[in-house]
Coordinates of C-alpha atoms and ligand atoms in Angstrom, one line a residue:
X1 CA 3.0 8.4 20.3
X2 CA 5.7 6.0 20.7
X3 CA 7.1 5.0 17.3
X4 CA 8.0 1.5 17.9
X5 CA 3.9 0.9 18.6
X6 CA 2.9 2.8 15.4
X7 CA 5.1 0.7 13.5
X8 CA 4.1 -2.5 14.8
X9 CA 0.8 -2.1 14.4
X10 CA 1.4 -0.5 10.6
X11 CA 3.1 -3.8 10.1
X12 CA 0.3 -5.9 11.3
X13 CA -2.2 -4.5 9.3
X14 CA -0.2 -4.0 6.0
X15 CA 2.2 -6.9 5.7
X16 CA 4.9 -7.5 3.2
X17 CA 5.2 -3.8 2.4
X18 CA 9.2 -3.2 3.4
X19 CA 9.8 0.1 1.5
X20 CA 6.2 1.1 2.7
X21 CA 7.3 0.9 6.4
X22 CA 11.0 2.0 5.9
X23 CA 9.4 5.6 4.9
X24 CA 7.5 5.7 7.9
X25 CA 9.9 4.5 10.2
X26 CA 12.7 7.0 9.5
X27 CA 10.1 10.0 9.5
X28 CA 8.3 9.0 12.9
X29 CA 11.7 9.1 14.4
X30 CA 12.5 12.3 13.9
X31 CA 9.0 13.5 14.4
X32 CA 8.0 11.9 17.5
X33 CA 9.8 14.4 20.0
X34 CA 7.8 17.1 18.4
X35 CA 4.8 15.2 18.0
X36 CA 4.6 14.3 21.8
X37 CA 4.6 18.1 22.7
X38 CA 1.4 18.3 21.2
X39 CA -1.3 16.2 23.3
X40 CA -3.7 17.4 21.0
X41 CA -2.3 15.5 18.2
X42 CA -2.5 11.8 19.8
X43 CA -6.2 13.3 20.8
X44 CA -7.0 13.5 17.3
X45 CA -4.7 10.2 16.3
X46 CA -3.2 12.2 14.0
X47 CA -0.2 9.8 13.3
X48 CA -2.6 7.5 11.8
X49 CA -4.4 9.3 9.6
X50 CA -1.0 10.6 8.2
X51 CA 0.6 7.4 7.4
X52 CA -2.2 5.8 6.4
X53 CA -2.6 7.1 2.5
X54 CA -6.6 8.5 2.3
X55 CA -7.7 6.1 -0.7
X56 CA -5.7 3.9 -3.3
X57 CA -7.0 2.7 -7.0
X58 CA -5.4 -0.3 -8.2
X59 CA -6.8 -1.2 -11.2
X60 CA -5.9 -3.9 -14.6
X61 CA -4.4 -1.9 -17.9
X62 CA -5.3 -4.5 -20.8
X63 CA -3.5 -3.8 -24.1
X64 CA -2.5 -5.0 -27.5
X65 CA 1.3 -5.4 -28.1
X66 CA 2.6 -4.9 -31.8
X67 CA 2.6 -8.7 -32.8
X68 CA -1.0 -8.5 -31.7
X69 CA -0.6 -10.1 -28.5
X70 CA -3.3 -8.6 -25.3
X71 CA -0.8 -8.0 -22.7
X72 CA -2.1 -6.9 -18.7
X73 CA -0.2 -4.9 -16.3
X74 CA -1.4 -3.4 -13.1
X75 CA -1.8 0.5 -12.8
X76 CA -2.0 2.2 -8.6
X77 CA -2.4 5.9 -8.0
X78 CA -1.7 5.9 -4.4
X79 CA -3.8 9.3 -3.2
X80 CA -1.7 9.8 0.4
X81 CA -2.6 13.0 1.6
X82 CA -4.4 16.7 0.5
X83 CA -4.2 18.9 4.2
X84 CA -2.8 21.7 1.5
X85 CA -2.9 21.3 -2.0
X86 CA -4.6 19.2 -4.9
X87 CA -2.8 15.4 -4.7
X88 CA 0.3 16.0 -6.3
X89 CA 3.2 13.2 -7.4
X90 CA 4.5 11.4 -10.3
X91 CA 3.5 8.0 -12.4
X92 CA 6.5 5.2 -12.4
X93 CA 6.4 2.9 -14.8
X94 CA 9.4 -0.2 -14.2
X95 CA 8.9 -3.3 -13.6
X96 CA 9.2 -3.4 -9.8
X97 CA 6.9 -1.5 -9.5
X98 CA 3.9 -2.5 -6.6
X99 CA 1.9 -0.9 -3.9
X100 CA 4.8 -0.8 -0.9
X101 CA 7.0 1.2 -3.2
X102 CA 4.2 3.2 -4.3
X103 CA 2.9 3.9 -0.7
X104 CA 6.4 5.3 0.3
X105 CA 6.4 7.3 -2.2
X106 CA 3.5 8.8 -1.7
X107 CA 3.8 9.2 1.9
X108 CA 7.6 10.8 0.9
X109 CA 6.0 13.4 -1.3
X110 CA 3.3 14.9 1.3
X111 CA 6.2 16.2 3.3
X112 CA 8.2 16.9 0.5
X113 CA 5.4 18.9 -1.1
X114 CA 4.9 20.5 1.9
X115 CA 8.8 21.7 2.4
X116 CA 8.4 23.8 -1.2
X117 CA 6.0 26.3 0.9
X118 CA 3.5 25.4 -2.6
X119 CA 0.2 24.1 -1.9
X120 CA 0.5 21.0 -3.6
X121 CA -0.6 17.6 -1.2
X122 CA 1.0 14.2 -1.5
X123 CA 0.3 11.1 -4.2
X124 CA 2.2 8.6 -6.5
X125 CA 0.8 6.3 -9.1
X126 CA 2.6 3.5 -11.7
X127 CA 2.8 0.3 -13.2
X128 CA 4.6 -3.0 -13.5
X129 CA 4.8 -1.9 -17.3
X130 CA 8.3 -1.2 -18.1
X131 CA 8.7 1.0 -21.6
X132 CA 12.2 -0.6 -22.1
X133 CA 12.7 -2.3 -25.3
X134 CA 9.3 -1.5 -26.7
X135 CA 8.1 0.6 -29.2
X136 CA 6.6 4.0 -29.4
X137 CA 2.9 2.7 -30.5
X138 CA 3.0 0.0 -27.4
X139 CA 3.8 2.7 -25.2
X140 CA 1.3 4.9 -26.4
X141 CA -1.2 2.4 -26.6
X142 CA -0.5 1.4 -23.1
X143 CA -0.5 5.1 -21.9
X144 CA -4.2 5.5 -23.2
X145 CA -5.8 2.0 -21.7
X146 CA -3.6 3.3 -17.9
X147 CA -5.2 6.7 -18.6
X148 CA -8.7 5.1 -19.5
X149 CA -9.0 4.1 -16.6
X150 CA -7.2 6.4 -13.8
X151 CA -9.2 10.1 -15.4
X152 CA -12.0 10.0 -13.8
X153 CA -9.5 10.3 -10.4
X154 CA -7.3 13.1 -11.3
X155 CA -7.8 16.7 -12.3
X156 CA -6.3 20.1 -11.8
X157 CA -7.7 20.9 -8.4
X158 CA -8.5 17.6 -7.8
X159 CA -4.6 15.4 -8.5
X160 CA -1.9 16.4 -11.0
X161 CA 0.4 13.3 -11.8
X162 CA 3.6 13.8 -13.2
X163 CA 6.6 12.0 -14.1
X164 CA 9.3 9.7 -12.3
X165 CA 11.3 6.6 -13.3
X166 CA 10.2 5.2 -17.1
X167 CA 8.2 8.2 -17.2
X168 CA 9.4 11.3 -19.6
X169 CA 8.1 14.2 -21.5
X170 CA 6.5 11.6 -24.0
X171 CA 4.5 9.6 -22.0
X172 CA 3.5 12.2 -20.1
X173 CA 2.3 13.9 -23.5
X174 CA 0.6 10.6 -24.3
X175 CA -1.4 10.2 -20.8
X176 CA -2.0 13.8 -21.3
X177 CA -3.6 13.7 -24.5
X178 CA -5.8 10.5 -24.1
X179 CA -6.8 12.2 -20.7
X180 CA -7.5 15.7 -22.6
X181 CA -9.9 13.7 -25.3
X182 CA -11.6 11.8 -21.8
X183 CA -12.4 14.6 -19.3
X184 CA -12.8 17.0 -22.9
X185 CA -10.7 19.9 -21.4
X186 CA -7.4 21.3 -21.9
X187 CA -6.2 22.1 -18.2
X188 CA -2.8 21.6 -16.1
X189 CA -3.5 18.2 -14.8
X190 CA -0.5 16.5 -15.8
X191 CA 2.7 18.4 -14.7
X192 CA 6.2 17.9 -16.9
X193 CA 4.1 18.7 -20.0
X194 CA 5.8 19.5 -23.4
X195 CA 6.3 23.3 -24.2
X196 CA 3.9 23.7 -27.3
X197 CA 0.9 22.4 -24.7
X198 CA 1.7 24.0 -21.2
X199 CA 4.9 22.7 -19.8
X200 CA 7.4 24.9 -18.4
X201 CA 10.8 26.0 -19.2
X202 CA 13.6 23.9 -17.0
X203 CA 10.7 21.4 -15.2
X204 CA 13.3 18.4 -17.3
X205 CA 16.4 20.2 -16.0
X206 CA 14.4 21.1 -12.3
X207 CA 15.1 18.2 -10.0
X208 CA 18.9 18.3 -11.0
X209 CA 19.4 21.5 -10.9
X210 CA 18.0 21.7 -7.5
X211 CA 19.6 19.5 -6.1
X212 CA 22.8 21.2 -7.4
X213 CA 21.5 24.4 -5.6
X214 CA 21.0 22.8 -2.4
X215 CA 24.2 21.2 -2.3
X216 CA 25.6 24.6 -3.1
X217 CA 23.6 25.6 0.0
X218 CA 24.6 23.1 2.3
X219 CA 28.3 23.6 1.3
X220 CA 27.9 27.2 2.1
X221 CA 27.5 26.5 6.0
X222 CA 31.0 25.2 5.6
X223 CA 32.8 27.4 3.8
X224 CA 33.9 25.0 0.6
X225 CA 33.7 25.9 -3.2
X226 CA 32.5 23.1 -5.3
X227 CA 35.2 24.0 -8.5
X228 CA 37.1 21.5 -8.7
X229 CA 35.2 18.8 -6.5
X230 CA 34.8 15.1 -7.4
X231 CA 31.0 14.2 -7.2
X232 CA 30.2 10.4 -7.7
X233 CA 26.7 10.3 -9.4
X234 CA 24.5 6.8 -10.0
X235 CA 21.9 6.7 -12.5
X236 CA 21.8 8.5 -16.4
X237 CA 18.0 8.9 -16.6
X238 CA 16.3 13.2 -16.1
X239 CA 17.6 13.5 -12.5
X240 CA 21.5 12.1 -13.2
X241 CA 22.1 14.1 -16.1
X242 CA 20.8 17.5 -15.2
X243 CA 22.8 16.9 -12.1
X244 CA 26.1 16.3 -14.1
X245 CA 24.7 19.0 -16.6
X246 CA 24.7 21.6 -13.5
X247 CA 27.8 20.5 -12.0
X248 CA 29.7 20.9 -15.0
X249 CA 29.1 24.2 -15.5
X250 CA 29.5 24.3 -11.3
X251 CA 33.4 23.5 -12.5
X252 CA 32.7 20.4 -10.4
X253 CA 34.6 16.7 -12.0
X254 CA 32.0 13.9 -12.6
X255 CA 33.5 10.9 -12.0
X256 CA 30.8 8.4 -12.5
X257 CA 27.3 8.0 -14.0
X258 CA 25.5 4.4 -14.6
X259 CA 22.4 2.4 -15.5
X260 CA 20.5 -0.6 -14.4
X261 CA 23.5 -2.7 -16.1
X262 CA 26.5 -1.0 -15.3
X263 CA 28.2 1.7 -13.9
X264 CA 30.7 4.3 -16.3
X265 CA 33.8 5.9 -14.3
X266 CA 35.7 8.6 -15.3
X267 CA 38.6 9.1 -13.0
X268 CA 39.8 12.4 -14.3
X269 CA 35.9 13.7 -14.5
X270 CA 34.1 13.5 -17.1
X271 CA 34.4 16.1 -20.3
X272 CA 32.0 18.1 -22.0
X273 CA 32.2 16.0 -25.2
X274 CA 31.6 13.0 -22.8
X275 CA 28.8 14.0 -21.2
X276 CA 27.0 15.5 -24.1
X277 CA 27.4 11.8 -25.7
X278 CA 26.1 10.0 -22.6
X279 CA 23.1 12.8 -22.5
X280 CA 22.1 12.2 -25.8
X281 CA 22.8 8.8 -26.1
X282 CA 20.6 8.2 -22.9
X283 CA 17.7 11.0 -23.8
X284 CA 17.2 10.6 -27.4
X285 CA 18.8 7.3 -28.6
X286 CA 17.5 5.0 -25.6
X287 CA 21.0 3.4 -25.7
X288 CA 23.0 1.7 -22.6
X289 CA 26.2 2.8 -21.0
X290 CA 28.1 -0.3 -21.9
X291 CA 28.1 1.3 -25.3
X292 CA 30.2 4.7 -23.8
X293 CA 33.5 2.6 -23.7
X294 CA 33.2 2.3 -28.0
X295 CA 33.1 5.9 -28.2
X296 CA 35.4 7.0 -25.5
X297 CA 38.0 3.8 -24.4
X298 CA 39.6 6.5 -21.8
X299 CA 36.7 5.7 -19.6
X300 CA 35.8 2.4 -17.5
X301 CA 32.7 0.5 -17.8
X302 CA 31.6 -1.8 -14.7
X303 CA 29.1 -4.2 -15.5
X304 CA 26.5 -4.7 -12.6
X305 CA 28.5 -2.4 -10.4
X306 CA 27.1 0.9 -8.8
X307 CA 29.7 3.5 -8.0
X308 CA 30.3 4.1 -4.6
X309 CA 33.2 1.8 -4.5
X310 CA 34.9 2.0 -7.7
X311 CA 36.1 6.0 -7.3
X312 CA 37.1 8.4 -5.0
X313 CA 34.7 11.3 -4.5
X314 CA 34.3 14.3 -1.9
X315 CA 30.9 14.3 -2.6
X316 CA 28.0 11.5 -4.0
X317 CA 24.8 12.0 -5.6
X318 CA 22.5 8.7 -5.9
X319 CA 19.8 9.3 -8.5
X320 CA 19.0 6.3 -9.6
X321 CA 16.7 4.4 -7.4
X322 CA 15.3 3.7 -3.6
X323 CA 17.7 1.6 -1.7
X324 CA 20.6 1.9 -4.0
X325 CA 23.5 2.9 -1.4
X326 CA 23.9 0.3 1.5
X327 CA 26.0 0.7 4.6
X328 CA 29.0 -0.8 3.0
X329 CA 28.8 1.7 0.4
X330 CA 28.3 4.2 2.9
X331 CA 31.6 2.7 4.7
X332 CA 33.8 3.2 1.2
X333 CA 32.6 6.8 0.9
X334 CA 33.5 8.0 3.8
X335 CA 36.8 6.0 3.9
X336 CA 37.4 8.0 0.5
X337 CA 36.8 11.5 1.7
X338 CA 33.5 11.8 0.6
X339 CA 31.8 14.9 3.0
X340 CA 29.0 15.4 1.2
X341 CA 25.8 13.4 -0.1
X342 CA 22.8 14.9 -1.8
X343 CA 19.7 12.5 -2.8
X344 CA 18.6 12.8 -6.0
X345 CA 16.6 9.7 -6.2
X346 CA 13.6 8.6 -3.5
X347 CA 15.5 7.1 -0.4
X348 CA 18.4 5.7 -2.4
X349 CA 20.7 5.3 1.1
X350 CA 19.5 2.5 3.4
X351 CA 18.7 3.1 7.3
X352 CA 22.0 1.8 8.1
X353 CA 23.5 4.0 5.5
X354 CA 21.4 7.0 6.9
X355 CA 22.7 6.4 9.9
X356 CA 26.4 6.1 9.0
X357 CA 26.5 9.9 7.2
X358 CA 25.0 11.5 10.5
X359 CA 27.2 9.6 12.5
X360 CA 30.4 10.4 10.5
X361 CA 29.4 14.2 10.3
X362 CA 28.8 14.9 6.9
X363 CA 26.5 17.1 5.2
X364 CA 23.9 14.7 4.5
X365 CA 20.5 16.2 2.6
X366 CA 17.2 13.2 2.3
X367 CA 15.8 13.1 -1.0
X368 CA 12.7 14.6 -0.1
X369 CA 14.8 18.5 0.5
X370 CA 17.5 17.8 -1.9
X371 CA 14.9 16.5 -5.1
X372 CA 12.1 18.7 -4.0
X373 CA 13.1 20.7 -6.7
X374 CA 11.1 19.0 -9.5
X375 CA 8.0 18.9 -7.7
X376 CA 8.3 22.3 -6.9
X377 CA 8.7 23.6 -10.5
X378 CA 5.7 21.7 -11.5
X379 CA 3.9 23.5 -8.5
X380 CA 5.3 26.6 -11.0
X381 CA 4.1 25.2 -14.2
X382 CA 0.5 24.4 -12.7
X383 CA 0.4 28.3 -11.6
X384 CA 1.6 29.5 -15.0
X385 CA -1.5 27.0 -16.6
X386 CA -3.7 28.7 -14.3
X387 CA -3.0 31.7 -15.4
X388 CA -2.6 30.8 -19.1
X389 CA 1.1 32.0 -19.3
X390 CA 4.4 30.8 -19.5
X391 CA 7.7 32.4 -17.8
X392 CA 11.2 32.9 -19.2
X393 CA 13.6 29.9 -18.1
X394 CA 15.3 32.6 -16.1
X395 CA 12.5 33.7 -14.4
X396 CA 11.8 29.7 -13.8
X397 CA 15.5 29.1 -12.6
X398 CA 15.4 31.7 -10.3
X399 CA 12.0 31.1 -8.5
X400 CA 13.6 27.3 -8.4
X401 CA 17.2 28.6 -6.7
X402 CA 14.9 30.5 -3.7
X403 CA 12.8 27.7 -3.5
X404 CA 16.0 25.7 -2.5
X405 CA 17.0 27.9 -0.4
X406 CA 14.4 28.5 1.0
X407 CA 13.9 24.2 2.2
X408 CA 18.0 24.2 2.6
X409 CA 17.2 27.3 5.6
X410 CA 13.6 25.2 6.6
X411 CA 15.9 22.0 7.6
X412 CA 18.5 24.3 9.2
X413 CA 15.7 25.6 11.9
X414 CA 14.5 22.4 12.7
X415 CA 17.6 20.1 12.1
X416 CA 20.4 21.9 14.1
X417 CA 21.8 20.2 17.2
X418 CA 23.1 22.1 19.9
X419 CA 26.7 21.3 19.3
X420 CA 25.7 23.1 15.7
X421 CA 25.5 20.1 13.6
X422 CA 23.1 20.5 11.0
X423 CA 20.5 17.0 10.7
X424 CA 19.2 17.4 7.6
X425 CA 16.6 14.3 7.8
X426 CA 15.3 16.1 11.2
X427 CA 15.2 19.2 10.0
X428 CA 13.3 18.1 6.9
X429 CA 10.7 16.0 8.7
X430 CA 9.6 18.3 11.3
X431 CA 9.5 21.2 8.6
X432 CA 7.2 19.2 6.2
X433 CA 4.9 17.4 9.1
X434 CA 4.2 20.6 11.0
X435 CA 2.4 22.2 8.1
X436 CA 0.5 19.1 7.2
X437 CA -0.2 18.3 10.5
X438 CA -1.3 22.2 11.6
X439 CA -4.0 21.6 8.1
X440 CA -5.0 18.1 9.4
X441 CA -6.0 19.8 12.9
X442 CA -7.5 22.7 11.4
X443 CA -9.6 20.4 8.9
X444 CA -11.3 18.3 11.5
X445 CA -11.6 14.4 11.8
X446 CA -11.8 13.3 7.6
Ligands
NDP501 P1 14.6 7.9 -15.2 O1 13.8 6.8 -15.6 O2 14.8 9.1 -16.1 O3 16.1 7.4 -14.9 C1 16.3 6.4 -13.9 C2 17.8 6.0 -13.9 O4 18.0 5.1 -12.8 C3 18.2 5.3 -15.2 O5 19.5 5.5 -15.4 C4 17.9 3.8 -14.8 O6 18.7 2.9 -15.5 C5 18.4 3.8 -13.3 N1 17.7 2.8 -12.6 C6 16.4 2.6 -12.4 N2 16.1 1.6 -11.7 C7 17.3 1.1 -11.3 C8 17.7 0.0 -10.5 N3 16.7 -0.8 -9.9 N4 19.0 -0.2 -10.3 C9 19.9 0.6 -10.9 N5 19.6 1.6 -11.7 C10 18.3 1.9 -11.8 O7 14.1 8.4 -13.8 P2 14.3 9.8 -13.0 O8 15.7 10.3 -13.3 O9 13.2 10.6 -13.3 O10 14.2 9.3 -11.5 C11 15.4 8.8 -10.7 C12 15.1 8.9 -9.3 O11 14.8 10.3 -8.9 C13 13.9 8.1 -8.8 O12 14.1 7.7 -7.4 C14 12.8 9.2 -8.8 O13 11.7 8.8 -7.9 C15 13.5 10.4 -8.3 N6 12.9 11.7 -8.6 C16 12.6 12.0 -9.8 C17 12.1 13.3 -10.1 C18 11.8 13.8 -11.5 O14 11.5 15.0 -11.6 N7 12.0 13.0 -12.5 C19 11.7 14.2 -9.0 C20 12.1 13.7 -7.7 C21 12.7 12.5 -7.5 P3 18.2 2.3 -16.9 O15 18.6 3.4 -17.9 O16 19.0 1.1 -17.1 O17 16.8 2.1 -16.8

């Protein structure tokens, strides 16, 4: 396999699909050593059949706003890959939503699923809907005609959706329920469920919080305690605030949190009474940060700024969104100290980026170890529905910790360099395509 033809040729054939081919690109280059000591998997053109997702539903969601108004978005569930587990991947609603950013996705969680050791295969699904600014009835009403049409698709052996960006505990219960009254039974097929009908204890708080435990991990191969350290976060939605939640009681300084407007920094790190204002006034009150600065005038308020260049950090945390953190950002971090960065979000550091952190050194952890922490507590709640039983949140928590652990020690078997530098991307890549890849072989030609 030579990476350069595969890409070319994925190009060709699916045009105008930049995040789409981004994906691929950054994981065939770590793969293709690996890849090319295994003739049999160029026999088999196994490359192919792994980035190419196995079937994709796009379909129209018709529904009736609240001044009456019949509204259309369009609705994807990108099915990428199930080698070894049920599909398995969240739903984004946002506006930007469309089938390149979808298909990375997708082809992001396969390995990622595969680096939690659960048997869970790869998918991602959303819409150009964005829930901002309307009200509970539209959304619910646009949950049911998305769900009307995508249930026939999923099931719990067959794909278990989640959620992601614009997607939370209640549209999840509304897709759930309309897709309960559809297929008429009351199994785990969505994940991220609400506790009275099968979710599980800390799935909200789970990609966050393991992201917090891998970083713990990765600063453990150095020798450094995170009391006391300045962590630059982007983002407010599930994934920031659990992260800021976790590092808090870490005895780690927050010194920045934002949205899709603006970017809040608190030079001294933020305080509990600070962040319990942002989490609740980003949870429950669907507010904006730009209101933050009313409440507390200690702190700054950026409009249209992200953070990486306003504050000095040792250590960042995008969870916002893909492509969030550019090489110049990348260029202001390290100039500030930073040493660490842990992904919260999907591929929220460009290539050039990327390729800055590993060049400088740093501990550097993808998204798809660092976040696999969500996934992989849903892969806990679907066990607990299949058993029809729910675990303690410290049972929960704990299983999540060794699950980190356990993908933080996976990278460092396949990521580190001779001269004992630890490449986390590597390591990740080669960990997550070996299973999939030894399933694929074992499966025949499908
Ligand atoms: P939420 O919708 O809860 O929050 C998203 C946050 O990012 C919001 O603060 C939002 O701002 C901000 N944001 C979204 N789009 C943009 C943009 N284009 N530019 C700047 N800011 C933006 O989503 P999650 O927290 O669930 O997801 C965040 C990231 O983490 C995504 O990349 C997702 O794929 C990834 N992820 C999520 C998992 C989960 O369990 N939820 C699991 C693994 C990965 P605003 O408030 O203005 O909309």
């Amino acid at each position: 396999m030579k990476t350069s033809e595969v890409l070319a040729d994925l190009r060709m054939r699916f045009p105008n699909e930049p995040e789409y081919h981004q994906a691929v690109e950054e994981v065939l280059a770590s793969i293709e050593d690996v890849y090319n000591e295994h003739p049999e998997f160029e026999r088999m053109n196994l490359i192919e059949r792994l980035c190419i997702p196995d079937r994709i539903f796009a379909f129209r969601v018709s529904w009736v706003d609240d001044s009456g108004r019949v509204r259309n978005n369009m609705g994807y569930r990108v099915q990428h890959n199930n080698a070894i587990g049920p599909y398995k991947g969240g739903i984004r609603f946002h506006s930007s939503v469309n089938l390149s950013i979808l298909k990375f996705l997708a082809f992001e969680q396969t390995f990622k699923n595969s680096l939690t050791t659960l048997a869970m295969g790869g998918a991602k699904g959303g819409s150009d809907f964005s829930p901002r600014g309307k009200s509970n009835m539209e959304i619910m009403h646009f949950c049911q005609a998305f769900i009307a049409e995508l249930w026939r698709q999923i099931g719990p052996d067959t794909d278990v959706p989640a959620g992601d960006i614009g997607v939370g505990a209640r549209e999840v219960g509304f897709m759930y329920g309309y897709y309960k009254k559809m297929a008429r039974e009351f199994t785990g097929t969505f994940t991220g469920k609400g506790l009275t009908f099968g979710g599980s204890l800390i799935r909200p708080e789970a990609t966050g919080y393991g992201n917090c435990y891998f970083l713990l991990n990765m600063l453990a191969t150095r020798g450094i305690d995170i009391k006391g350290k300045r962590v630059a976060i982007s983002g407010s939605g599930n994934v920031a605030t659990y992260t800021a939640k976790k590092l808090l009681e870490l005895g780690a300084k927050v010194v920045s949190m934002s949205d899709s407007n603006g970017t809040i920094i608190a030079r001294d790190g933020l305080t509990r009474e600070q962040f319990e204002y942002i989490f609740d006034l980003k949870t429950y009150m669907r507010g904006r940060l730009s209101e933050v600065t009313d409440t507390f005038p200690d702190l700054e308020y950026h409009p249209n700024e992200r953070p990486w260049k306003l504050v000095q950090c040792d250590i960042a945390m995008p969870s916002a969104t893909q492509n969030e953190l550019d090489g110049s950002d990348a260029d202001a971090l390290l100039a500030s100290g930073c040493f660490a960065v842990s992904e919260g979000a999907n591929m929220p550091s460009t290539p050039e980026a990327v390729h800055k952190f590993i060049e400088a050194r740093i501990l550097y952890a993808p998204g798809k170890a660092a976040n696999a922490g969500g996934v992989a507590t849903s892969g806990l709640e679907m066990a607990q529905n299949s058993q029809k039983l729910s675990w303690t949140a410290e049972e929960v928590d704990r299983r999540l910790s060794d699950i980190m652990k356990n993908i933080h020690e996976q990278c460092v078997r396949y990521g580190r360099q001779d001269d004992g530098f630890v490449n986390y991307v590597r390591g990740a890549n080669i960990a997550g395509f070996m299973k999939v890849a030894e399933a694929m072989m074992a499966q025949g030609i499908l």
